[in-house]
Coordinates of C-alpha atoms in Angstrom, one line a residue:
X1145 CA -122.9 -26.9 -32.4
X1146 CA -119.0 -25.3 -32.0
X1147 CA -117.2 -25.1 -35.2
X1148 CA -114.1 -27.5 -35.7
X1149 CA -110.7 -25.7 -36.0
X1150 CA -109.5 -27.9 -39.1
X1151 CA -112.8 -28.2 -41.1
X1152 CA -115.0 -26.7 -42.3
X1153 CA -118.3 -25.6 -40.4
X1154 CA -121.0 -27.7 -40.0
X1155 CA -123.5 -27.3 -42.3
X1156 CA -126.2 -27.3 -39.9
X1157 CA -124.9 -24.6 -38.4
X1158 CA -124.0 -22.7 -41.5
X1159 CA -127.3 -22.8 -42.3
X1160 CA -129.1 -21.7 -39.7
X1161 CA -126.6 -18.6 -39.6
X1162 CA -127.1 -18.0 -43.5
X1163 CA -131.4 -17.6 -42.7
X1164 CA -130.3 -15.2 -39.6
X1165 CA -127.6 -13.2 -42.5
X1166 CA -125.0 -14.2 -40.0
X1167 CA -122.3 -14.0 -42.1
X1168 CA -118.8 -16.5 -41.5
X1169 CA -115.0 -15.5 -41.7
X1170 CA -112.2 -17.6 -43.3
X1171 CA -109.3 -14.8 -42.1
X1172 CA -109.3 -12.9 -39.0
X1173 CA -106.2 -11.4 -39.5
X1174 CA -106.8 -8.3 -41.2
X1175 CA -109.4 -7.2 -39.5
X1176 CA -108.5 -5.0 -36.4
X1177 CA -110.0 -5.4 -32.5
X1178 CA -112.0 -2.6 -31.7
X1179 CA -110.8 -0.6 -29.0
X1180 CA -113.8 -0.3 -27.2
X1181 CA -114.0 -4.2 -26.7
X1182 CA -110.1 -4.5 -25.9
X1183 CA -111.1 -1.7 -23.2
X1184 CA -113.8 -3.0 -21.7
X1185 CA -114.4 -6.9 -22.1
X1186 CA -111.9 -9.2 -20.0
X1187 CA -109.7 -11.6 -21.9
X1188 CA -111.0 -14.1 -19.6
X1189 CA -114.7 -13.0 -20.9
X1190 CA -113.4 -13.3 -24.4
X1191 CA -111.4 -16.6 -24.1
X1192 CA -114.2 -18.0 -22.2
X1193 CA -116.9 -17.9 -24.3
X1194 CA -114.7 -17.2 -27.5
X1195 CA -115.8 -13.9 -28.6
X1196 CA -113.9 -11.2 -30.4
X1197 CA -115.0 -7.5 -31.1
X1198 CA -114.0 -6.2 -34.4
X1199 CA -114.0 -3.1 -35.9
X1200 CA -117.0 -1.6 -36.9
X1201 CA -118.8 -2.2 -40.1
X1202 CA -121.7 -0.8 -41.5
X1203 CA -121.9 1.3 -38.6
X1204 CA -122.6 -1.5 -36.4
X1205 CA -119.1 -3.4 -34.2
X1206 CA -118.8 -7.2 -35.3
X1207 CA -118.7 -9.7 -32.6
X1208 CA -116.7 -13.4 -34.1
X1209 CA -118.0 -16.3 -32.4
X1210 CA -117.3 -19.7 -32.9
X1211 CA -120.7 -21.1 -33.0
X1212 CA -124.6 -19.8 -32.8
X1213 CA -124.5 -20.7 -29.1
X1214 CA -122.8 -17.4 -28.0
X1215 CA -125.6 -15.3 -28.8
X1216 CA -126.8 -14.9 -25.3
X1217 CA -123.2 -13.4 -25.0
X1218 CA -123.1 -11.6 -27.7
X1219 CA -126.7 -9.5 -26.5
X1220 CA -124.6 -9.7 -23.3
X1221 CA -121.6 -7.9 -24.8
X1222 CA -123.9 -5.5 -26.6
X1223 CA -125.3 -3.7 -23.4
X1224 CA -122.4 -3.6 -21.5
X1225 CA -121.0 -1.9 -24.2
X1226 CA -124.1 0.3 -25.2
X1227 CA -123.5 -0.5 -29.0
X1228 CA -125.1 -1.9 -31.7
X1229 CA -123.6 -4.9 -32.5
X1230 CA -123.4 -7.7 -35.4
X1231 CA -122.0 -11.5 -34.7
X1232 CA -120.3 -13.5 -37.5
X1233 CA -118.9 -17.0 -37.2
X1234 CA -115.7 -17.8 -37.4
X1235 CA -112.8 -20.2 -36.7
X1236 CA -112.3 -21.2 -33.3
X1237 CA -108.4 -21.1 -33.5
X1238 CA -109.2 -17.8 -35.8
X1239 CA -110.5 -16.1 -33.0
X1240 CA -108.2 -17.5 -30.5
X1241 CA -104.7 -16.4 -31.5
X1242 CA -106.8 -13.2 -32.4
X1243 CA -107.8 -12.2 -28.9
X1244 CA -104.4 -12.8 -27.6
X1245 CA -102.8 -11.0 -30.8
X1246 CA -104.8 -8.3 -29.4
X1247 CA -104.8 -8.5 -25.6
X1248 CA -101.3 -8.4 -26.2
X1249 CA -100.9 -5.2 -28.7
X1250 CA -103.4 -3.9 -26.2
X1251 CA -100.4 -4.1 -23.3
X1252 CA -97.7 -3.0 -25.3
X1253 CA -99.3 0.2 -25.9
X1254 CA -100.2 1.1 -22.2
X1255 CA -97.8 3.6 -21.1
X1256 CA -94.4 5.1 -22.4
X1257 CA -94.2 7.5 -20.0
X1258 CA -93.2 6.7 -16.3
X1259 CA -94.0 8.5 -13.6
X1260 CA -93.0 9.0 -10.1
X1261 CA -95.3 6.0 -8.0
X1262 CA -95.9 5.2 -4.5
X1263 CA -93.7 1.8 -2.9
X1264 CA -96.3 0.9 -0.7
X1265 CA -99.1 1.2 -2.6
X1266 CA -98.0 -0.4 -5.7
X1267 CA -96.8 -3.3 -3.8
X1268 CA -100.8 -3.0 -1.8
X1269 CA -101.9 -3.3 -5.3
X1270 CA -100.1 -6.4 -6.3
X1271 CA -100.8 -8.3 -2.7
X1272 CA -104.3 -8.5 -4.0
X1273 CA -104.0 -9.8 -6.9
X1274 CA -104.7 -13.6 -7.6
X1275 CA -101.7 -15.8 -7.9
X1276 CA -103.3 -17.2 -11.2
X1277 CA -103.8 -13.5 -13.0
X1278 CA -103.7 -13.4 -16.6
X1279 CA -101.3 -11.0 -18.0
X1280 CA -103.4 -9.6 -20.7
X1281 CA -106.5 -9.7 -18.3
X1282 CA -107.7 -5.6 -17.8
X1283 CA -107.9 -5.8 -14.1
X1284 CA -104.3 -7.4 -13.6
X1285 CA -102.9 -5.7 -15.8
X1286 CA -102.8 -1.7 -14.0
X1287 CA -100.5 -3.7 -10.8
X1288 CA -98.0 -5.2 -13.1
X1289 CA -97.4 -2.0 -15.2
X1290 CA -97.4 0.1 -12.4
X1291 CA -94.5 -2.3 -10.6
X1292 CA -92.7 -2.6 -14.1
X1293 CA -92.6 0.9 -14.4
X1294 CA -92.1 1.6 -10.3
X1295 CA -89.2 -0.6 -10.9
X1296 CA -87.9 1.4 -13.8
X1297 CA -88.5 4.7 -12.0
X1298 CA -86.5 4.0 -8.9
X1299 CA -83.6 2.1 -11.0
X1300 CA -83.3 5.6 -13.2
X1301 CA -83.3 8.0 -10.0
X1302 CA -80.6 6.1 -8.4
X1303 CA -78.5 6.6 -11.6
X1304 CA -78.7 2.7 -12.2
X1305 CA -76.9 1.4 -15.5
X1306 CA -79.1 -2.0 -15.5
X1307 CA -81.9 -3.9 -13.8
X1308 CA -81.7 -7.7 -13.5
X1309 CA -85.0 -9.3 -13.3
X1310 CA -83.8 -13.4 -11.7
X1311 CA -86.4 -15.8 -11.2
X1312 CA -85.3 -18.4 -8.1
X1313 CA -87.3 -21.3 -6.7
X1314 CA -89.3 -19.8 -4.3
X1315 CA -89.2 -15.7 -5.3
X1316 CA -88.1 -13.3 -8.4
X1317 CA -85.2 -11.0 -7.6
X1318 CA -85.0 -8.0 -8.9
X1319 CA -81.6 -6.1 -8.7
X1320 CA -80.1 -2.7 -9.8
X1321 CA -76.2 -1.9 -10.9
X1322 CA -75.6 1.4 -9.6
X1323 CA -71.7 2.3 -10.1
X1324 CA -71.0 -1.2 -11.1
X1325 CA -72.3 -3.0 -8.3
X1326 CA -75.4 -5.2 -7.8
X1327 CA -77.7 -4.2 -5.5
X1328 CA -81.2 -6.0 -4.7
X1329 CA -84.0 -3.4 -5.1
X1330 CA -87.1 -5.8 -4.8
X1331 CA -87.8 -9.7 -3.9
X1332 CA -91.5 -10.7 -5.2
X1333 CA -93.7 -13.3 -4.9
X1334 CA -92.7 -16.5 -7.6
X1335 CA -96.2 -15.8 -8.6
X1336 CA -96.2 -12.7 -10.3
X1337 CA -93.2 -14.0 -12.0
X1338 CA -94.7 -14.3 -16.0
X1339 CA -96.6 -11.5 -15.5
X1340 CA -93.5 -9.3 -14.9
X1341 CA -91.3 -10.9 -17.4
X1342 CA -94.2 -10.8 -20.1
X1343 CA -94.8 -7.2 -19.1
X1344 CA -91.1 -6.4 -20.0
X1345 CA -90.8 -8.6 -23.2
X1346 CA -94.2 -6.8 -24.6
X1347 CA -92.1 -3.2 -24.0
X1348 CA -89.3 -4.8 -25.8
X1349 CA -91.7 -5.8 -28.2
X1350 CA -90.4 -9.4 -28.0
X1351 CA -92.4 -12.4 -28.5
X1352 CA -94.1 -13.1 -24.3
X1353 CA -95.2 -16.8 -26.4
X1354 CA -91.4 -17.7 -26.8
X1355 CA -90.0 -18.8 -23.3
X1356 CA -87.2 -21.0 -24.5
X1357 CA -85.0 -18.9 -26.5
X1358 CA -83.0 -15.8 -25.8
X1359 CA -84.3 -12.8 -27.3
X1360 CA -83.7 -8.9 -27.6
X1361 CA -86.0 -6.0 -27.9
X1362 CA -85.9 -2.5 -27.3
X1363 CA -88.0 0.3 -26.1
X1364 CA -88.1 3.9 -25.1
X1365 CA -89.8 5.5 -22.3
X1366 CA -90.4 8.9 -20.9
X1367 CA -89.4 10.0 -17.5
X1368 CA -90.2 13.9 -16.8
X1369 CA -88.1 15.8 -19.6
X1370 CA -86.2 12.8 -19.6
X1371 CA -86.2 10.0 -22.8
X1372 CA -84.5 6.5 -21.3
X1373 CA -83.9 4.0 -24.1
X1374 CA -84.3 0.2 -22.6
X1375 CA -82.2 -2.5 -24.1
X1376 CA -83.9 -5.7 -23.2
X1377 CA -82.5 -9.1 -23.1
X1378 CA -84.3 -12.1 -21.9
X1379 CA -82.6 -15.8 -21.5
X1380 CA -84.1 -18.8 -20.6
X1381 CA -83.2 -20.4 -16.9
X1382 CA -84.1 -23.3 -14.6
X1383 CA -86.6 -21.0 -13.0
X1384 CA -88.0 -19.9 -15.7
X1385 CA -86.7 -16.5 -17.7
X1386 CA -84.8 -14.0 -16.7
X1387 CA -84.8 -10.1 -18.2
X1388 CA -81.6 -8.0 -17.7
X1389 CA -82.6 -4.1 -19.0
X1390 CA -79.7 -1.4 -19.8
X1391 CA -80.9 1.7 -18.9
X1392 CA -79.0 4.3 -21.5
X1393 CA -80.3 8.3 -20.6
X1394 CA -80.2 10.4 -23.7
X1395 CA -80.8 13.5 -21.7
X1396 CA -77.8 13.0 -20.1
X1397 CA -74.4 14.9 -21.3
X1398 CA -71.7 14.2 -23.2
X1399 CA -68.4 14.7 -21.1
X1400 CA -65.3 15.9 -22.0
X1401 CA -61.6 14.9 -22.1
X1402 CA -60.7 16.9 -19.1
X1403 CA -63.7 15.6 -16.8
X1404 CA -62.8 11.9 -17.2
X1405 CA -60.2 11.8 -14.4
X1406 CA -57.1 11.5 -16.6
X1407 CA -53.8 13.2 -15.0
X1408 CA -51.8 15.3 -16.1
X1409 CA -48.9 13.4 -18.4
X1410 CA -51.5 10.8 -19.5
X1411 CA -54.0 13.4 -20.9
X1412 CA -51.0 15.3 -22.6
X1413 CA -50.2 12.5 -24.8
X1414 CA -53.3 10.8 -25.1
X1415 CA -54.4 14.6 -26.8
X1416 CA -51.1 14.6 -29.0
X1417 CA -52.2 11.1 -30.1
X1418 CA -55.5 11.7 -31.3
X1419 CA -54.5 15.0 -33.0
X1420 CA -52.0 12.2 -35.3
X1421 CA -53.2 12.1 -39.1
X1422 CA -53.3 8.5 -39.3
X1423 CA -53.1 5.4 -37.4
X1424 CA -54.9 3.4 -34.8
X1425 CA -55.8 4.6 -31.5
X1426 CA -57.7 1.4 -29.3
X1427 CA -59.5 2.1 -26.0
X1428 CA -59.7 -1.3 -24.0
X1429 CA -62.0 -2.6 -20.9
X1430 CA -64.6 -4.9 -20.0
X1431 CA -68.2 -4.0 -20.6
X1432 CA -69.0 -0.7 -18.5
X1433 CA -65.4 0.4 -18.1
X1434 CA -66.4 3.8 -20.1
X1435 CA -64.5 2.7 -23.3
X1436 CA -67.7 4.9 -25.2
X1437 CA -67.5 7.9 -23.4
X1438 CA -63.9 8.2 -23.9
X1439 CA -64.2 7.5 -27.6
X1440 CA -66.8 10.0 -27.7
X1441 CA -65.1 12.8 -25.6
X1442 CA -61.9 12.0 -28.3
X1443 CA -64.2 12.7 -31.4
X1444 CA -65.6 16.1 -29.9
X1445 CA -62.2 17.3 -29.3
X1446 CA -61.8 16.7 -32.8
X1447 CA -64.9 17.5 -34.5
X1448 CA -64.9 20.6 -36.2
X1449 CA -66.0 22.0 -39.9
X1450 CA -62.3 21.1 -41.5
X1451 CA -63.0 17.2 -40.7
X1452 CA -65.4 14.8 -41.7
X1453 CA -65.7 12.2 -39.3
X1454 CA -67.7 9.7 -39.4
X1455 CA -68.8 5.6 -37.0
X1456 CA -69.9 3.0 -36.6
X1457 CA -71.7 1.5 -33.8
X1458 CA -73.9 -0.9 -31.8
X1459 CA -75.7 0.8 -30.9
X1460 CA -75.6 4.5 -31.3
X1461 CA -75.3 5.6 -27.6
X1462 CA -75.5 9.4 -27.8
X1463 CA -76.1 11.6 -30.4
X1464 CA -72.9 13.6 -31.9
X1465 CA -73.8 17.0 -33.8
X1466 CA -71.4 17.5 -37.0
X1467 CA -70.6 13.5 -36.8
X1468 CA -72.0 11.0 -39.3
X1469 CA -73.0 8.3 -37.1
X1470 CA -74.3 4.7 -38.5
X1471 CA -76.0 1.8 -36.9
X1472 CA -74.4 -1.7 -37.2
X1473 CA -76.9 -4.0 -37.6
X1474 CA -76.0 -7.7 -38.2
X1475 CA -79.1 -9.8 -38.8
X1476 CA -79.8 -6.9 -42.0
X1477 CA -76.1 -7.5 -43.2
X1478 CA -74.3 -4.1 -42.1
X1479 CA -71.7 -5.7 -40.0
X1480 CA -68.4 -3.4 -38.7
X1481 CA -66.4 -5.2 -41.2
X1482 CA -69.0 -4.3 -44.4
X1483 CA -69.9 -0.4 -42.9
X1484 CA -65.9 0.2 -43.0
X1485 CA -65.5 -0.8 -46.5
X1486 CA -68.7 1.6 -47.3
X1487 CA -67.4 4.5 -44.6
X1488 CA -64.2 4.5 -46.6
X1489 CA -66.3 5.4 -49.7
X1490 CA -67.2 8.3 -47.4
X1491 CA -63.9 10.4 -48.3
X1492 CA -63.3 10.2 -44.1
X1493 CA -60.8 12.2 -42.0
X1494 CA -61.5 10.3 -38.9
X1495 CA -63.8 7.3 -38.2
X1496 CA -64.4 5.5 -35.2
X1497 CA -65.5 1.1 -35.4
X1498 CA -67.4 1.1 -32.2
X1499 CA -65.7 -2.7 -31.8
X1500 CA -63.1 -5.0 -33.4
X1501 CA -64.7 -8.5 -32.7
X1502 CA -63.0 -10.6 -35.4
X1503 CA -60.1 -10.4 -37.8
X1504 CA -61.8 -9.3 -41.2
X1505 CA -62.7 -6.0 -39.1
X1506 CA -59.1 -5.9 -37.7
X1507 CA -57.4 -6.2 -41.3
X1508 CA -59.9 -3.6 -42.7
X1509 CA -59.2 -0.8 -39.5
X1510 CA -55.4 -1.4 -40.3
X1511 CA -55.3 -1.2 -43.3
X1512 CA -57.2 2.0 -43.0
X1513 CA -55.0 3.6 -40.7
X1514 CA -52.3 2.8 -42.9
X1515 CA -54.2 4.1 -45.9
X1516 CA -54.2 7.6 -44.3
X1517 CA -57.1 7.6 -41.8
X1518 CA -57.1 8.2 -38.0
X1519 CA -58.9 5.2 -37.0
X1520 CA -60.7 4.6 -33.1
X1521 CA -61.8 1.1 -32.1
X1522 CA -62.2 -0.5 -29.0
X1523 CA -61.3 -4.0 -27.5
X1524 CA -62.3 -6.5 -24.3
X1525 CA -58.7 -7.2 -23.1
X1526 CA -57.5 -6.6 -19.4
X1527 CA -54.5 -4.2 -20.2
X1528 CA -53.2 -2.3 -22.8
X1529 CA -50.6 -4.4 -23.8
X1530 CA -52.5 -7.5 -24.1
X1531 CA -54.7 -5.7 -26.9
X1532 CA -51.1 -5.8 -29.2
X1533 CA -51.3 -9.8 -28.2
X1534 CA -54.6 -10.2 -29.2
X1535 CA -54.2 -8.4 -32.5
X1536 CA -51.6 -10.8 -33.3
X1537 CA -53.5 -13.9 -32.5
X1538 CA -56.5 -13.0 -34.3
X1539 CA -53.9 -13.0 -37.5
X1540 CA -52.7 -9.4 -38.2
X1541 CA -49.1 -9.9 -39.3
X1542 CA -46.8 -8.1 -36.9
X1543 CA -44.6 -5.7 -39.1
X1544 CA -48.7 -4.4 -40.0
X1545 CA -49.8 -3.7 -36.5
X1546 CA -46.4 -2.1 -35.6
X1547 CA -46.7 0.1 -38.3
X1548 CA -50.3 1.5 -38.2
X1549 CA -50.7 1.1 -34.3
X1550 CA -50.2 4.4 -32.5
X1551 CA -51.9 4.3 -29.2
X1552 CA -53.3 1.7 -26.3
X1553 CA -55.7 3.4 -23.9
X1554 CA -56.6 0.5 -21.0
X1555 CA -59.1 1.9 -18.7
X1556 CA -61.6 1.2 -16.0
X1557 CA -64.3 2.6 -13.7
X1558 CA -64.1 2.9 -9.1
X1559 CA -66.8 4.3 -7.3
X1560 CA -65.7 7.6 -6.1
X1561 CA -65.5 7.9 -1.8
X1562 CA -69.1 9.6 -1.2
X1563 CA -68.3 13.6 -0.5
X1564 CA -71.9 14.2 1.2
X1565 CA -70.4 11.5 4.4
X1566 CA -66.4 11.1 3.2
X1567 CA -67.2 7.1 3.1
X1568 CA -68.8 6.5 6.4
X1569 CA -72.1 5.8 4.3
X1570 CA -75.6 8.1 4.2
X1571 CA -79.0 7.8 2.6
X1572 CA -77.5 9.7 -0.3
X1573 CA -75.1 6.7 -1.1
X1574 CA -77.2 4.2 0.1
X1575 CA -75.1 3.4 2.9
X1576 CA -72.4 2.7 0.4
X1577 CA -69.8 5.2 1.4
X1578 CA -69.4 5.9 -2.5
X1579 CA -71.2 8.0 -4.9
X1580 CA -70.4 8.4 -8.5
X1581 CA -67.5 7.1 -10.4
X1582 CA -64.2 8.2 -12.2
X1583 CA -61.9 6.6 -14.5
X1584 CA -58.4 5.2 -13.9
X1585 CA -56.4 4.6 -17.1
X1586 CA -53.1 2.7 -18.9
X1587 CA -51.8 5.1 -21.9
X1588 CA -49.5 2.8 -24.0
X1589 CA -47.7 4.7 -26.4
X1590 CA -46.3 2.4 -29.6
X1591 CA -42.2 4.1 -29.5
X1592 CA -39.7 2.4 -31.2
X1593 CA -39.3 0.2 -28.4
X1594 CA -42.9 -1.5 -28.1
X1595 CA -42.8 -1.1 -32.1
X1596 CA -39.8 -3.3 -31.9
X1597 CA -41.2 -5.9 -29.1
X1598 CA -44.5 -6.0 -32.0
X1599 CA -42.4 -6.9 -34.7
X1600 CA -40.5 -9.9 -32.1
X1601 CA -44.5 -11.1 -31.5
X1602 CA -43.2 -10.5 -28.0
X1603 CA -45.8 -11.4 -25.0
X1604 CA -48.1 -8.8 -23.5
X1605 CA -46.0 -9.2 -20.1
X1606 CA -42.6 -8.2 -22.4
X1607 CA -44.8 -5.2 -23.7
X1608 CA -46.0 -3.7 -20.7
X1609 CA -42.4 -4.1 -19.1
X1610 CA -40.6 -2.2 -21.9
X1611 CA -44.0 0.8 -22.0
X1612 CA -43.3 1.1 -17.9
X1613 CA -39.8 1.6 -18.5
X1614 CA -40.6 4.5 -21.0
X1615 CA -42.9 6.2 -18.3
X1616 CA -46.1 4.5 -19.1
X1617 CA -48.6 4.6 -16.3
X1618 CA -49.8 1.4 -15.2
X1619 CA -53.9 0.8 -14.0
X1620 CA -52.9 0.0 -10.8
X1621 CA -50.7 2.4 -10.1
X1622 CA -52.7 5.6 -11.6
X1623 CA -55.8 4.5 -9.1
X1624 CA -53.4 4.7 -5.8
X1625 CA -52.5 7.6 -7.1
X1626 CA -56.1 8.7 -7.2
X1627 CA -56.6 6.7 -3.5
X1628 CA -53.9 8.4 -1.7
X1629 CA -55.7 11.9 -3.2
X1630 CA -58.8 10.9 -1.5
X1631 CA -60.9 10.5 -4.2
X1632 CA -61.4 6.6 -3.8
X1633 CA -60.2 3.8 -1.7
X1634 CA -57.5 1.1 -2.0
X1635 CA -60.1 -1.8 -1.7
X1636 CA -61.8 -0.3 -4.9
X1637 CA -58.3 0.2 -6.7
X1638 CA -57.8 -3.7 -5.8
X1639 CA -61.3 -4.6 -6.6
X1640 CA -61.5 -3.2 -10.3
X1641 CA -57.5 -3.7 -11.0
X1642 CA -56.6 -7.4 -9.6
X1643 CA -56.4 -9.1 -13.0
X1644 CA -54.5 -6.5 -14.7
X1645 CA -50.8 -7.3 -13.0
X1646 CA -49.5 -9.8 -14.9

């Protein structure tokens, strides 16, 4: 006789199990799966006849089973395993949400470190297995990793910046961003479709149950000498969810201000604005546009034992020696807004707000330029004179802006014409005639003429018209500079820099 979920057992049952000193537990919880059942039994054994292998006690592993019935199975288990083994009842939804509890830790544990793995046979692998796999199941399981981290692999060794995972109708997509273009690396079968995403949500330590809202995770794996951290964001679609990853290589170098592809005049004063004892200095883009490595090259420039410099970021992106670096973390409370008031406890010289998003951050970085701080942020506008504009419209009073801004760097990122074919395309560039990418940039520097077009909350179009008179650089015009050198083409220039003439 099985064992209701929401009463208590029968006493029949109970009884026979007290006379054969089978003993029955209320909380399965605390007590671990053993390894060697997790190893070796299926989850479709386990769910099937609703067994669980515990961790030893007594010397002897604990089988829970929901009624006396699964003692064949449990005799079963015992041999396959070679143990000696002890059953105790338990709740059937007990040991339910158990075995996938630890199928699931199980999976998430298989494999930090990816290594290099054969196309063909991985995708051999995966033809074979049943369209209705389980996930957690030990013989379906090997494929999927081995795709998941195939998938990874070839992503990181073409120097790819993210990895879309799209489910469709009839197949799953998955696609790479290599220099800031999408690029289809894989097209699956729809079937394989949950085990993939649930694969990638158990790396990101996400919850695989919840399919209808958007969640984050993050993981770290091993590649060679090389640690990758994976930011993993999954959001529910009309096919079912899709996984973006953002590959982020800590191995990988810090560059300096001198390798980002400024020229000659822009880098001049953007290195006599940072070396200003106080005021703001913004860096502008869209996502990707290299706004962090610039910030970062800045701070190294600066960083030495006579300065105590000190961010704040989401996240922390590379490691800086000599530079006191802090995590922003809004769901425990340590917003941008909150760090600066407790960086400015900090006695700094420099700091760096990895992002102003709203106005209470804006008042607090102005107010601590003003205050005698050199202060770097960073903001999504498509010029550098629309960041004055948005200032202003978020609230900051012009005569404050005017009077602690310094500096507008607007920047973005082409792809660089391919030197191993000069742009005809090759397997090296994937046929793309480009390979690698450089920056073009916008240096606005706040004279008394844009401090005067400020104060008149003037419009960005105003702004940028009075900075070109004094020599300012525009986007455009800096990337056919770089176009006519050869170094990248005039469609990229008008691909990257169309919404920027106003």
């Amino acid at each position: 006789m099985t064992l209701a979920a929401d009463r208590n057992p029968d006493l029949t049952d109970r009884t026979i199990a007290e006379r054969l000193e089978v003993p029955f537990m209320h909380d399965l919880a605390e007590r671990p799966a053993a390894a060697a059942f997790i190893d070796k039994i299926p989850i479709a054994f386990a769910r099937q006849h609703k067994l669980l292998g515990l961790t030893a006690e007594h010397g002897r592993l604990q089988i829970a089973i929901v009624s006396l019935a699964s003692l064949p199975q449990v005799r079963i288990v015992a041999r396959f395993l070679g143990v000696a083994v002890r059953p105790v009842l338990a709740d059937e939804a007990a040991i339910a949400s158990a075995i996938n509890h630890a199928y699931q830790q199980r999976t998430g544990t298989a494999t930090a470190f990816i290594e290099k793995l054969d196309r063909h046979e991985v995708m051999s692998e995966l033809a074979k297995l049943d369209a209705h796999e389980d996930l957690l199941d030990a013989s379906g399981r090997a494929p999927v990793i081995k795709l998941v981290n195939l998938i990874l692999f070839e992503a990181m060794q073409a120097r790819a910046s993210d990895v879309h995972v799209q489910p469709y109708e009839t197949e799953l997509v998955v696609r790479v961003r290599i220099d800031g273009v999408l690029y289809d690396q894989f097209t699956l079968p729809k079937h394989l479709q949950e085990e993939i995403i649930g694969r990638l949500k158990v790396m990101g330590r996400m919850n695989i149950a919840e399919k209808r809202l958007a969640q984050d995770g993050r993981a770290t794996v091993q590649v060679g000498d090389r640690s990758i951290d994976l930011r993993i964001a999954s959001l529910p679609t009309s096919f079912g969810e899709r996984v973006v990853i953002r590959l982020l290589d800590k191995s990988q170098r810090l560059y300096g201000l001198a390798e980002l592809g400024m020229e000659a005049h822009t880098m001049a004063a953007f290195r006599e604005l940072i070396t200003t004892e106080h005021g703001l200095i913004l860096v502008t883009g869209p996502t990707g546009s290299g706004k962090s490595t610039t910030l970062y090259a800045a701070l190294q420039q600066l960083n030495s034992k006579e300065k105590n410099i000190l961010t704040l970021e989401d996240p922390i992106e590379f490691r800086l020696e000599g530079i006191s670096q802090t995590q922003v973390s809004d769901k425990k409370g340590m917003t941008f807004a909150s760090g600066l008031r407790s960086v400015l406890r900090q006695d700094p010289d420099v700091i760096m707000v990895g992002e102003i998003r709203d106005k209470e951050t804006a008042v607090m970085a102005i107010q601590s330029a003003l205050t005698g701080h050199l202060v770097f942020s960073t903001l999504h506008t498509n010029d550098a004179a629309s960041a004055v504009t948005r200032l202003l419209d978020l609230g900051i009073e012009p005569y404050l802006l005017s009077s602690s801004l310094v500096g507008v760097l607007a920047q973005r990122l082409v792809r660089k014409v391919c030197h191993a074919c000069g742009g005809e395309g090759c397997a090296g560039c994937r046929k793309t005639g480009y390979a690698g990418r450089i920056g073009l940039f916008e240096l606005l520097t706040v004279d008394n003429a844009v401090r005067q077009k400020v104060q008149e909350r003037s419009t960005a179009a105003d702004i940028k018209a009075v900075a070109v008179n004094g020599s300012m650089r525009t986007l455009r015009d800096d990337g056919l500079a770089k176009a006519a050198a050869g170094v990248t083409s005039v469609e990229e220039i008008q691909r990257v820099t169309m919404r920027t003439e106003t």
